[in-house]
Short mmCIF file of C-alpha atoms in Angstrom, two decimals:
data_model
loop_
_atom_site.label_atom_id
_atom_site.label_comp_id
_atom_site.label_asym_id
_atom_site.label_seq_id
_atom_site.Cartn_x
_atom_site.Cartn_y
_atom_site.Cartn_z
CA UNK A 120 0.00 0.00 0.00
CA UNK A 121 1.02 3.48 -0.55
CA UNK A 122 1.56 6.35 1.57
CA UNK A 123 -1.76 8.19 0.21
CA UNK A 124 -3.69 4.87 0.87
CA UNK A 125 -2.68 4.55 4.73
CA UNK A 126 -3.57 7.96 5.01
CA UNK A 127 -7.09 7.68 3.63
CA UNK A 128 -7.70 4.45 5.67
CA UNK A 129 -6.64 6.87 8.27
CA UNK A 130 -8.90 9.50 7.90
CA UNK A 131 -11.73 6.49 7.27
CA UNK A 132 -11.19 4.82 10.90
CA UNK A 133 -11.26 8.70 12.31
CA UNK A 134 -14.28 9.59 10.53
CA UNK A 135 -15.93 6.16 11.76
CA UNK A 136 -14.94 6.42 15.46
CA UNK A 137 -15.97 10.21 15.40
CA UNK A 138 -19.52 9.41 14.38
CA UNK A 139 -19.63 6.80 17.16
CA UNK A 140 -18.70 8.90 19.13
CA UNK A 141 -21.48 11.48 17.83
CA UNK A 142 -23.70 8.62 18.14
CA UNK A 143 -23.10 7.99 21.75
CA UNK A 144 -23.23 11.28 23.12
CA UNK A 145 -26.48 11.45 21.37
CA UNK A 146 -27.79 8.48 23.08
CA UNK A 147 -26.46 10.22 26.53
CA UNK A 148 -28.21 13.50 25.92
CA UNK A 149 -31.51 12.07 25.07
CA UNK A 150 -31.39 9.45 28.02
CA UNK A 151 -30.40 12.75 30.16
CA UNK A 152 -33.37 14.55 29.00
CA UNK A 153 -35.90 11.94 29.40
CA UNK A 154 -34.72 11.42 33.22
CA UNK A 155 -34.71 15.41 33.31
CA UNK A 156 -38.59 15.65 32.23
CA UNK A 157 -39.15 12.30 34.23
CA UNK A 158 -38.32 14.77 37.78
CA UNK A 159 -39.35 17.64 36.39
CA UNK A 160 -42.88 15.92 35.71
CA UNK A 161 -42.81 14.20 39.21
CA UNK A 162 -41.88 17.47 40.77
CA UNK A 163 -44.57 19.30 39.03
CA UNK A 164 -47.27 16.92 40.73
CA UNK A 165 -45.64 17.31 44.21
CA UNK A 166 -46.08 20.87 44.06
CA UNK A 167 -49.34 20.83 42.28
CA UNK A 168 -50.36 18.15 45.91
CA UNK A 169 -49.14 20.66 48.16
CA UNK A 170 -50.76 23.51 46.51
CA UNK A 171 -53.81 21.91 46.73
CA UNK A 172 -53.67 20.21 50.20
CA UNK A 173 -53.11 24.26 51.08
CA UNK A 174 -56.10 25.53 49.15
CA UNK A 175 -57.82 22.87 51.19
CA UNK A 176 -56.73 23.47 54.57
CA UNK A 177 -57.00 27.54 54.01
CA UNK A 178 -60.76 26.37 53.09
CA UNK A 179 -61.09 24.25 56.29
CA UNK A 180 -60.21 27.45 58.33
CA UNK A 181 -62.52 29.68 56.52
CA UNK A 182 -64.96 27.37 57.47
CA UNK A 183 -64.34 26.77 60.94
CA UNK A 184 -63.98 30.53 61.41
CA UNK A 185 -66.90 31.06 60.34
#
């Protein structure tokens, strides 16, 4: 094989690893978003729990005041 050859089955096994490389980061990133919207989501229905269990309880003393 010549020179120029090595050199393009260089630049071949680069170009391959760097869009596994792509590929996996990809695969990180969207596994890192789903568990972001996954604890967003869950923290959204705490808060949405407590908010009402206080709209409740603020009721409940409205009512006993009265």
């Amino acid at each position: 094989t010549s020179r120029v050859e090595d050199l393009e089955q260089l630049k071949q096994r680069e170009k391959t690893q760097h869009e596994s490389e792509l590929e996996q980061l990809r695969i990180y990133f969207e596994k890192k978003l789903r568990d972001a919207e996954k604890t967003y989501q869950e923290d959204l229905i705490l808060l949405q729990q407590r908010l009402q269990g206080a709209r409740e309880d603020a009721l409940l003393d409205s009512v006993e005041v009265g």
